[in-house]
PDB file of N, CA, C and O in Angstrom:
ATOM      1  N   THR A   1      17.086 -92.754 -20.628  1.00 71.00           N
ATOM      2  CA  THR A   1      17.548 -91.511 -21.220  1.00 71.00           C
ATOM      3  C   THR A   1      16.474 -90.861 -22.086  1.00 71.00           C
ATOM      4  O   THR A   1      16.480 -89.662 -22.247  1.00 71.00           O
ATOM      5  N   GLY A   2      15.579 -91.635 -22.612  1.00 80.00           N
ATOM      6  CA  GLY A   2      14.478 -91.083 -23.393  1.00 80.00           C
ATOM      7  C   GLY A   2      13.599 -90.184 -22.553  1.00 80.00           C
ATOM      8  O   GLY A   2      13.148 -89.130 -23.004  1.00 80.00           O
ATOM      9  N   THR A   3      13.365 -90.578 -21.313  1.00 80.00           N
ATOM     10  CA  THR A   3      12.550 -89.779 -20.404  1.00 80.00           C
ATOM     11  C   THR A   3      13.227 -88.450 -20.089  1.00 80.00           C
ATOM     12  O   THR A   3      12.575 -87.404 -20.033  1.00 80.00           O
ATOM     13  N   VAL A   4      14.534 -88.495 -19.916  1.00 81.00           N
ATOM     14  CA  VAL A   4      15.298 -87.273 -19.633  1.00 81.00           C
ATOM     15  C   VAL A   4      15.211 -86.315 -20.824  1.00 81.00           C
ATOM     16  O   VAL A   4      15.003 -85.110 -20.649  1.00 81.00           O
ATOM     17  N   GLU A   5      15.338 -86.844 -22.024  1.00 81.00           N
ATOM     18  CA  GLU A   5      15.246 -86.010 -23.225  1.00 81.00           C
ATOM     19  C   GLU A   5      13.859 -85.387 -23.356  1.00 81.00           C
ATOM     20  O   GLU A   5      13.727 -84.222 -23.717  1.00 81.00           O
ATOM     21  N   ILE A   6      12.834 -86.174 -23.076  1.00 75.00           N
ATOM     22  CA  ILE A   6      11.458 -85.666 -23.126  1.00 75.00           C
ATOM     23  C   ILE A   6      11.291 -84.554 -22.094  1.00 75.00           C
ATOM     24  O   ILE A   6      10.691 -83.507 -22.382  1.00 75.00           O
ATOM     25  N   ALA A   7      11.819 -84.742 -20.893  1.00 75.00           N
ATOM     26  CA  ALA A   7      11.728 -83.718 -19.853  1.00 75.00           C
ATOM     27  C   ALA A   7      12.441 -82.436 -20.286  1.00 75.00           C
ATOM     28  O   ALA A   7      11.927 -81.333 -20.095  1.00 75.00           O
ATOM     29  N   LYS A   8      13.611 -82.574 -20.897  1.00 76.00           N
ATOM     30  CA  LYS A   8      14.361 -81.405 -21.367  1.00 76.00           C
ATOM     31  C   LYS A   8      13.576 -80.654 -22.445  1.00 76.00           C
ATOM     32  O   LYS A   8      13.505 -79.429 -22.442  1.00 76.00           O
ATOM     33  N   GLU A   9      13.004 -81.393 -23.375  1.00 74.00           N
ATOM     34  CA  GLU A   9      12.243 -80.772 -24.460  1.00 74.00           C
ATOM     35  C   GLU A   9      10.993 -80.067 -23.930  1.00 74.00           C
ATOM     36  O   GLU A   9      10.627 -78.998 -24.406  1.00 74.00           O
ATOM     37  N   SER A  10      10.339 -80.676 -22.932  1.00 73.00           N
ATOM     38  CA  SER A  10       9.125 -80.058 -22.399  1.00 73.00           C
ATOM     39  C   SER A  10       9.434 -78.776 -21.625  1.00 73.00           C
ATOM     40  O   SER A  10       8.586 -77.893 -21.527  1.00 73.00           O
ATOM     41  N   GLU A  11      10.638 -78.649 -21.093  1.00 73.00           N
ATOM     42  CA  GLU A  11      11.043 -77.441 -20.364  1.00 73.00           C
ATOM     43  C   GLU A  11      11.606 -76.371 -21.296  1.00 73.00           C
ATOM     44  O   GLU A  11      11.749 -75.221 -20.897  1.00 73.00           O
ATOM     45  N   LYS A  12      11.884 -76.732 -22.515  1.00 72.00           N
ATOM     46  CA  LYS A  12      12.482 -75.816 -23.474  1.00 72.00           C
ATOM     47  C   LYS A  12      11.609 -74.580 -23.704  1.00 72.00           C
ATOM     48  O   LYS A  12      12.098 -73.471 -23.795  1.00 72.00           O
ATOM     49  N   GLY A  13      10.300 -74.779 -23.741  1.00 69.00           N
ATOM     50  CA  GLY A  13       9.376 -73.666 -23.945  1.00 69.00           C
ATOM     51  C   GLY A  13       9.459 -72.636 -22.829  1.00 69.00           C
ATOM     52  O   GLY A  13       9.368 -71.434 -23.064  1.00 69.00           O
ATOM     53  N   ILE A  14       9.684 -73.083 -21.626  1.00 73.00           N
ATOM     54  CA  ILE A  14       9.791 -72.172 -20.487  1.00 73.00           C
ATOM     55  C   ILE A  14      11.042 -71.310 -20.621  1.00 73.00           C
ATOM     56  O   ILE A  14      11.011 -70.104 -20.405  1.00 73.00           O
ATOM     57  N   VAL A  15      12.130 -71.916 -21.014  1.00 71.00           N
ATOM     58  CA  VAL A  15      13.380 -71.174 -21.208  1.00 71.00           C
ATOM     59  C   VAL A  15      13.202 -70.150 -22.327  1.00 71.00           C
ATOM     60  O   VAL A  15      13.630 -69.002 -22.208  1.00 71.00           O
ATOM     61  N   GLU A  16      12.561 -70.548 -23.398  1.00 82.00           N
ATOM     62  CA  GLU A  16      12.352 -69.639 -24.511  1.00 82.00           C
ATOM     63  C   GLU A  16      11.496 -68.449 -24.094  1.00 82.00           C
ATOM     64  O   GLU A  16      11.747 -67.325 -24.508  1.00 82.00           O
ATOM     65  N   ILE A  17      10.475 -68.659 -23.262  1.00 84.00           N
ATOM     66  CA  ILE A  17       9.637 -67.572 -22.770  1.00 84.00           C
ATOM     67  C   ILE A  17      10.481 -66.602 -21.939  1.00 84.00           C
ATOM     68  O   ILE A  17      10.371 -65.385 -22.086  1.00 84.00           O
ATOM     69  N   GLU A  18      11.356 -67.130 -21.086  1.00 84.00           N
ATOM     70  CA  GLU A  18      12.226 -66.273 -20.280  1.00 84.00           C
ATOM     71  C   GLU A  18      13.161 -65.459 -21.173  1.00 84.00           C
ATOM     72  O   GLU A  18      13.401 -64.284 -20.922  1.00 84.00           O
ATOM     73  N   THR A  19      13.659 -66.091 -22.219  1.00 86.00           N
ATOM     74  CA  THR A  19      14.515 -65.372 -23.169  1.00 86.00           C
ATOM     75  C   THR A  19      13.730 -64.266 -23.855  1.00 86.00           C
ATOM     76  O   THR A  19      14.218 -63.138 -23.997  1.00 86.00           O
ATOM     77  N   LEU A  20      12.509 -64.571 -24.270  1.00 88.00           N
ATOM     78  CA  LEU A  20      11.660 -63.562 -24.916  1.00 88.00           C
ATOM     79  C   LEU A  20      11.356 -62.405 -23.971  1.00 88.00           C
ATOM     80  O   LEU A  20      11.367 -61.244 -24.385  1.00 88.00           O
ATOM     81  N   LYS A  21      11.108 -62.711 -22.713  1.00 92.00           N
ATOM     82  CA  LYS A  21      10.846 -61.655 -21.729  1.00 92.00           C
ATOM     83  C   LYS A  21      12.060 -60.739 -21.596  1.00 92.00           C
ATOM     84  O   LYS A  21      11.926 -59.520 -21.544  1.00 92.00           O
ATOM     85  N   LYS A  22      13.240 -61.343 -21.527  1.00 92.00           N
ATOM     86  CA  LYS A  22      14.477 -60.569 -21.380  1.00 92.00           C
ATOM     87  C   LYS A  22      14.709 -59.687 -22.607  1.00 92.00           C
ATOM     88  O   LYS A  22      15.003 -58.491 -22.481  1.00 92.00           O
ATOM     89  N   VAL A  23      14.561 -60.261 -23.785  1.00 93.00           N
ATOM     90  CA  VAL A  23      14.759 -59.510 -25.026  1.00 93.00           C
ATOM     91  C   VAL A  23      13.716 -58.400 -25.138  1.00 93.00           C
ATOM     92  O   VAL A  23      14.031 -57.270 -25.534  1.00 93.00           O
ATOM     93  N   ASN A  24      12.476 -58.694 -24.754  1.00 95.00           N
ATOM     94  CA  ASN A  24      11.409 -57.697 -24.798  1.00 95.00           C
ATOM     95  C   ASN A  24      11.738 -56.522 -23.880  1.00 95.00           C
ATOM     96  O   ASN A  24      11.568 -55.360 -24.264  1.00 95.00           O
ATOM     97  N   GLN A  25      12.233 -56.796 -22.689  1.00 97.00           N
ATOM     98  CA  GLN A  25      12.590 -55.729 -21.756  1.00 97.00           C
ATOM     99  C   GLN A  25      13.751 -54.899 -22.290  1.00 97.00           C
ATOM    100  O   GLN A  25      13.758 -53.675 -22.164  1.00 97.00           O
ATOM    101  N   GLN A  26      14.711 -55.570 -22.912  1.00 97.00           N
ATOM    102  CA  GLN A  26      15.835 -54.840 -23.508  1.00 97.00           C
ATOM    103  C   GLN A  26      15.351 -53.916 -24.621  1.00 97.00           C
ATOM    104  O   GLN A  26      15.818 -52.784 -24.754  1.00 97.00           O
ATOM    105  N   LEU A  27      14.411 -54.387 -25.408  1.00 97.00           N
ATOM    106  CA  LEU A  27      13.843 -53.576 -26.485  1.00 97.00           C
ATOM    107  C   LEU A  27      13.106 -52.369 -25.914  1.00 97.00           C
ATOM    108  O   LEU A  27      13.270 -51.240 -26.390  1.00 97.00           O
ATOM    109  N   ILE A  28      12.316 -52.577 -24.888  1.00 98.00           N
ATOM    110  CA  ILE A  28      11.592 -51.484 -24.232  1.00 98.00           C
ATOM    111  C   ILE A  28      12.585 -50.458 -23.679  1.00 98.00           C
ATOM    112  O   ILE A  28      12.406 -49.248 -23.846  1.00 98.00           O
ATOM    113  N   ASP A  29      13.650 -50.937 -23.034  1.00 98.00           N
ATOM    114  CA  ASP A  29      14.664 -50.037 -22.487  1.00 98.00           C
ATOM    115  C   ASP A  29      15.330 -49.223 -23.586  1.00 98.00           C
ATOM    116  O   ASP A  29      15.570 -48.024 -23.432  1.00 98.00           O
ATOM    117  N   THR A  30      15.614 -49.872 -24.719  1.00 97.00           N
ATOM    118  CA  THR A  30      16.243 -49.188 -25.850  1.00 97.00           C
ATOM    119  C   THR A  30      15.314 -48.113 -26.410  1.00 97.00           C
ATOM    120  O   THR A  30      15.749 -46.994 -26.692  1.00 97.00           O
ATOM    121  N   ILE A  31      14.044 -48.443 -26.567  1.00 98.00           N
ATOM    122  CA  ILE A  31      13.071 -47.470 -27.076  1.00 98.00           C
ATOM    123  C   ILE A  31      12.955 -46.293 -26.120  1.00 98.00           C
ATOM    124  O   ILE A  31      12.955 -45.132 -26.544  1.00 98.00           O
ATOM    125  N   THR A  32      12.876 -46.568 -24.837  1.00 98.00           N
ATOM    126  CA  THR A  32      12.773 -45.510 -23.829  1.00 98.00           C
ATOM    127  C   THR A  32      13.986 -44.591 -23.886  1.00 98.00           C
ATOM    128  O   THR A  32      13.848 -43.361 -23.865  1.00 98.00           O
ATOM    129  N   GLU A  33      15.165 -45.161 -23.972  1.00 98.00           N
ATOM    130  CA  GLU A  33      16.394 -44.363 -24.032  1.00 98.00           C
ATOM    131  C   GLU A  33      16.443 -43.537 -25.316  1.00 98.00           C
ATOM    132  O   GLU A  33      16.841 -42.373 -25.300  1.00 98.00           O
ATOM    133  N   THR A  34      16.021 -44.128 -26.427  1.00 98.00           N
ATOM    134  CA  THR A  34      15.991 -43.409 -27.700  1.00 98.00           C
ATOM    135  C   THR A  34      15.046 -42.217 -27.634  1.00 98.00           C
ATOM    136  O   THR A  34      15.381 -41.115 -28.090  1.00 98.00           O
ATOM    137  N   LEU A  35      13.869 -42.415 -27.049  1.00 98.00           N
ATOM    138  CA  LEU A  35      12.910 -41.314 -26.903  1.00 98.00           C
ATOM    139  C   LEU A  35      13.478 -40.206 -26.024  1.00 98.00           C
ATOM    140  O   LEU A  35      13.283 -39.018 -26.300  1.00 98.00           O
ATOM    141  N   LYS A  36      14.180 -40.591 -24.979  1.00 98.00           N
ATOM    142  CA  LYS A  36      14.807 -39.607 -24.086  1.00 98.00           C
ATOM    143  C   LYS A  36      15.854 -38.786 -24.849  1.00 98.00           C
ATOM    144  O   LYS A  36      15.894 -37.561 -24.732  1.00 98.00           O
ATOM    145  N   ILE A  37      16.685 -39.459 -25.631  1.00 98.00           N
ATOM    146  CA  ILE A  37      17.717 -38.779 -26.416  1.00 98.00           C
ATOM    147  C   ILE A  37      17.079 -37.821 -27.424  1.00 98.00           C
ATOM    148  O   ILE A  37      17.532 -36.686 -27.603  1.00 98.00           O
ATOM    149  N   GLN A  38      15.993 -38.260 -28.071  1.00 98.00           N
ATOM    150  CA  GLN A  38      15.304 -37.407 -29.038  1.00 98.00           C
ATOM    151  C   GLN A  38      14.723 -36.174 -28.363  1.00 98.00           C
ATOM    152  O   GLN A  38      14.799 -35.062 -28.900  1.00 98.00           O
ATOM    153  N   GLU A  39      14.140 -36.334 -27.187  1.00 98.00           N
ATOM    154  CA  GLU A  39      13.567 -35.201 -26.456  1.00 98.00           C
ATOM    155  C   GLU A  39      14.661 -34.215 -26.058  1.00 98.00           C
ATOM    156  O   GLU A  39      14.482 -33.006 -26.178  1.00 98.00           O
ATOM    157  N   GLU A  40      15.791 -34.727 -25.596  1.00 98.00           N
ATOM    158  CA  GLU A  40      16.915 -33.853 -25.244  1.00 98.00           C
ATOM    159  C   GLU A  40      17.386 -33.073 -26.470  1.00 98.00           C
ATOM    160  O   GLU A  40      17.691 -31.881 -26.381  1.00 98.00           O
ATOM    161  N   GLY A  41      17.430 -33.743 -27.616  1.00 98.00           N
ATOM    162  CA  GLY A  41      17.823 -33.082 -28.861  1.00 98.00           C
ATOM    163  C   GLY A  41      16.851 -31.983 -29.243  1.00 98.00           C
ATOM    164  O   GLY A  41      17.266 -30.892 -29.667  1.00 98.00           O
ATOM    165  N   ARG A  42      15.551 -32.243 -29.092  1.00 98.00           N
ATOM    166  CA  ARG A  42      14.531 -31.226 -29.387  1.00 98.00           C
ATOM    167  C   ARG A  42      14.725 -29.999 -28.492  1.00 98.00           C
ATOM    168  O   ARG A  42      14.646 -28.856 -28.956  1.00 98.00           O
ATOM    169  N   MET A  43      14.971 -30.245 -27.214  1.00 98.00           N
ATOM    170  CA  MET A  43      15.151 -29.134 -26.275  1.00 98.00           C
ATOM    171  C   MET A  43      16.399 -28.319 -26.625  1.00 98.00           C
ATOM    172  O   MET A  43      16.365 -27.087 -26.585  1.00 98.00           O
ATOM    173  N   LYS A  44      17.480 -28.998 -26.990  1.00 98.00           N
ATOM    174  CA  LYS A  44      18.712 -28.296 -27.355  1.00 98.00           C
ATOM    175  C   LYS A  44      18.517 -27.481 -28.622  1.00 98.00           C
ATOM    176  O   LYS A  44      19.018 -26.361 -28.732  1.00 98.00           O
ATOM    177  N   ARG A  45      17.803 -28.055 -29.608  1.00 98.00           N
ATOM    178  CA  ARG A  45      17.543 -27.313 -30.851  1.00 98.00           C
ATOM    179  C   ARG A  45      16.693 -26.078 -30.584  1.00 98.00           C
ATOM    180  O   ARG A  45      16.929 -25.009 -31.144  1.00 98.00           O
ATOM    181  N   LYS A  46      15.702 -26.211 -29.708  1.00 98.00           N
ATOM    182  CA  LYS A  46      14.837 -25.075 -29.378  1.00 98.00           C
ATOM    183  C   LYS A  46      15.652 -23.971 -28.715  1.00 98.00           C
ATOM    184  O   LYS A  46      15.504 -22.795 -29.055  1.00 98.00           O
ATOM    185  N   THR A  47      16.515 -24.346 -27.786  1.00 98.00           N
ATOM    186  CA  THR A  47      17.371 -23.370 -27.117  1.00 98.00           C
ATOM    187  C   THR A  47      18.299 -22.695 -28.123  1.00 98.00           C
ATOM    188  O   THR A  47      18.463 -21.466 -28.108  1.00 98.00           O
ATOM    189  N   ALA A  48      18.897 -23.472 -28.999  1.00 98.00           N
ATOM    190  CA  ALA A  48      19.795 -22.919 -30.018  1.00 98.00           C
ATOM    191  C   ALA A  48      19.041 -21.973 -30.943  1.00 98.00           C
ATOM    192  O   ALA A  48      19.556 -20.901 -31.300  1.00 98.00           O
ATOM    193  N   GLU A  49      17.821 -22.336 -31.306  1.00 98.00           N
ATOM    194  CA  GLU A  49      17.012 -21.479 -32.179  1.00 98.00           C
ATOM    195  C   GLU A  49      16.725 -20.147 -31.495  1.00 98.00           C
ATOM    196  O   GLU A  49      16.830 -19.078 -32.118  1.00 98.00           O
ATOM    197  N   GLN A  50      16.398 -20.187 -30.219  1.00 98.00           N
ATOM    198  CA  GLN A  50      16.133 -18.951 -29.478  1.00 98.00           C
ATOM    199  C   GLN A  50      17.389 -18.079 -29.413  1.00 98.00           C
ATOM    200  O   GLN A  50      17.316 -16.852 -29.555  1.00 98.00           O
ATOM    201  N   GLU A  51      18.536 -18.710 -29.210  1.00 98.00           N
ATOM    202  CA  GLU A  51      19.793 -17.966 -29.161  1.00 98.00           C
ATOM    203  C   GLU A  51      20.114 -17.337 -30.515  1.00 98.00           C
ATOM    204  O   GLU A  51      20.588 -16.197 -30.586  1.00 98.00           O
ATOM    205  N   LEU A  52      19.834 -18.073 -31.596  1.00 98.00           N
ATOM    206  CA  LEU A  52      20.082 -17.529 -32.937  1.00 98.00           C
ATOM    207  C   LEU A  52      19.181 -16.332 -33.225  1.00 98.00           C
ATOM    208  O   LEU A  52      19.613 -15.344 -33.826  1.00 98.00           O
ATOM    209  N   VAL A  53      17.933 -16.400 -32.792  1.00 98.00           N
ATOM    210  CA  VAL A  53      17.004 -15.281 -32.984  1.00 98.00           C
ATOM    211  C   VAL A  53      17.522 -14.052 -32.244  1.00 98.00           C
ATOM    212  O   VAL A  53      17.504 -12.932 -32.766  1.00 98.00           O
ATOM    213  N   LYS A  54      18.016 -14.265 -31.027  1.00 98.00           N
ATOM    214  CA  LYS A  54      18.558 -13.145 -30.256  1.00 98.00           C
ATOM    215  C   LYS A  54      19.795 -12.570 -30.933  1.00 98.00           C
ATOM    216  O   LYS A  54      19.949 -11.341 -31.030  1.00 98.00           O
ATOM    217  N   LEU A  55      20.680 -13.427 -31.412  1.00 97.00           N
ATOM    218  CA  LEU A  55      21.877 -12.944 -32.108  1.00 97.00           C
ATOM    219  C   LEU A  55      21.505 -12.119 -33.336  1.00 97.00           C
ATOM    220  O   LEU A  55      22.082 -11.058 -33.595  1.00 97.00           O
ATOM    221  N   GLU A  56      20.532 -12.613 -34.089  1.00 97.00           N
ATOM    222  CA  GLU A  56      20.080 -11.891 -35.283  1.00 97.00           C
ATOM    223  C   GLU A  56      19.509 -10.532 -34.891  1.00 97.00           C
ATOM    224  O   GLU A  56      19.788  -9.518 -35.532  1.00 97.00           O
ATOM    225  N   SER A  57      18.732 -10.507 -33.841  1.00 97.00           N
ATOM    226  CA  SER A  57      18.143  -9.264 -33.354  1.00 97.00           C
ATOM    227  C   SER A  57      19.236  -8.286 -32.923  1.00 97.00           C
ATOM    228  O   SER A  57      19.165  -7.085 -33.223  1.00 97.00           O
ATOM    229  N   ASP A  58      20.245  -8.787 -32.221  1.00 96.00           N
ATOM    230  CA  ASP A  58      21.355  -7.936 -31.783  1.00 96.00           C
ATOM    231  C   ASP A  58      22.090  -7.329 -32.974  1.00 96.00           C
ATOM    232  O   ASP A  58      22.435  -6.137 -32.965  1.00 96.00           O
ATOM    233  N   ILE A  59      22.313  -8.129 -34.008  1.00 96.00           N
ATOM    234  CA  ILE A  59      22.995  -7.632 -35.209  1.00 96.00           C
ATOM    235  C   ILE A  59      22.161  -6.556 -35.886  1.00 96.00           C
ATOM    236  O   ILE A  59      22.669  -5.495 -36.266  1.00 96.00           O
ATOM    237  N   LYS A  60      20.861  -6.810 -36.038  1.00 95.00           N
ATOM    238  CA  LYS A  60      19.978  -5.827 -36.680  1.00 95.00           C
ATOM    239  C   LYS A  60      19.962  -4.518 -35.887  1.00 95.00           C
ATOM    240  O   LYS A  60      20.012  -3.429 -36.459  1.00 95.00           O
ATOM    241  N   GLN A  61      19.903  -4.647 -34.578  1.00 95.00           N
ATOM    242  CA  GLN A  61      19.886  -3.461 -33.729  1.00 95.00           C
ATOM    243  C   GLN A  61      21.181  -2.665 -33.888  1.00 95.00           C
ATOM    244  O   GLN A  61      21.152  -1.440 -34.000  1.00 95.00           O
ATOM    245  N   LYS A  62      22.295  -3.359 -33.911  1.00 94.00           N
ATOM    246  CA  LYS A  62      23.591  -2.680 -34.055  1.00 94.00           C
ATOM    247  C   LYS A  62      23.676  -1.981 -35.401  1.00 94.00           C
ATOM    248  O   LYS A  62      24.197  -0.859 -35.493  1.00 94.00           O
ATOM    249  N   LEU A  63      23.179  -2.641 -36.449  1.00 92.00           N
ATOM    250  CA  LEU A  63      23.200  -2.013 -37.778  1.00 92.00           C
ATOM    251  C   LEU A  63      22.330  -0.749 -37.815  1.00 92.00           C
ATOM    252  O   LEU A  63      22.695   0.238 -38.431  1.00 92.00           O
ATOM    253  N   LEU A  64      21.181  -0.802 -37.167  1.00 92.00           N
ATOM    254  CA  LEU A  64      20.306   0.358 -37.125  1.00 92.00           C
ATOM    255  C   LEU A  64      20.946   1.519 -36.342  1.00 92.00           C
ATOM    256  O   LEU A  64      20.790   2.681 -36.711  1.00 92.00           O
ATOM    257  N   GLU A  65      21.663   1.194 -35.304  1.00 91.00           N
ATOM    258  CA  GLU A  65      22.326   2.222 -34.498  1.00 91.00           C
ATOM    259  C   GLU A  65      23.450   2.886 -35.262  1.00 91.00           C
ATOM    260  O   GLU A  65      23.765   4.055 -35.018  1.00 91.00           O
ATOM    261  N   SER A  66      24.069   2.144 -36.169  1.00 83.00           N
ATOM    262  CA  SER A  66      25.241   2.703 -36.870  1.00 83.00           C
ATOM    263  C   SER A  66      24.845   3.607 -38.033  1.00 83.00           C
ATOM    264  O   SER A  66      25.709   4.184 -38.670  1.00 83.00           O
ATOM    265  N   ARG A  67      23.588   3.750 -38.321  1.00 77.00           N
ATOM    266  CA  ARG A  67      23.137   4.583 -39.461  1.00 77.00           C
ATOM    267  C   ARG A  67      23.086   6.026 -39.092  1.00 77.00           C
ATOM    268  O   ARG A  67      22.930   6.653 -38.241  1.00 77.00           O
TER     269      ARG A  67
END
């Protein structure tokens, strides 16, 4: 049984490396998804800003016409 325990312990490092690889990939996937979400948010804010500028322009134009 001592030999079996030694064999198990010597293989433990391999299992830990596989676990680290899996966790590392999950972290990379999370970072990638977060960056994607941030980029989508930037694009939506830019679109909203452009729409607000147009709305402001429309209001100013209407006020000038009513004078």
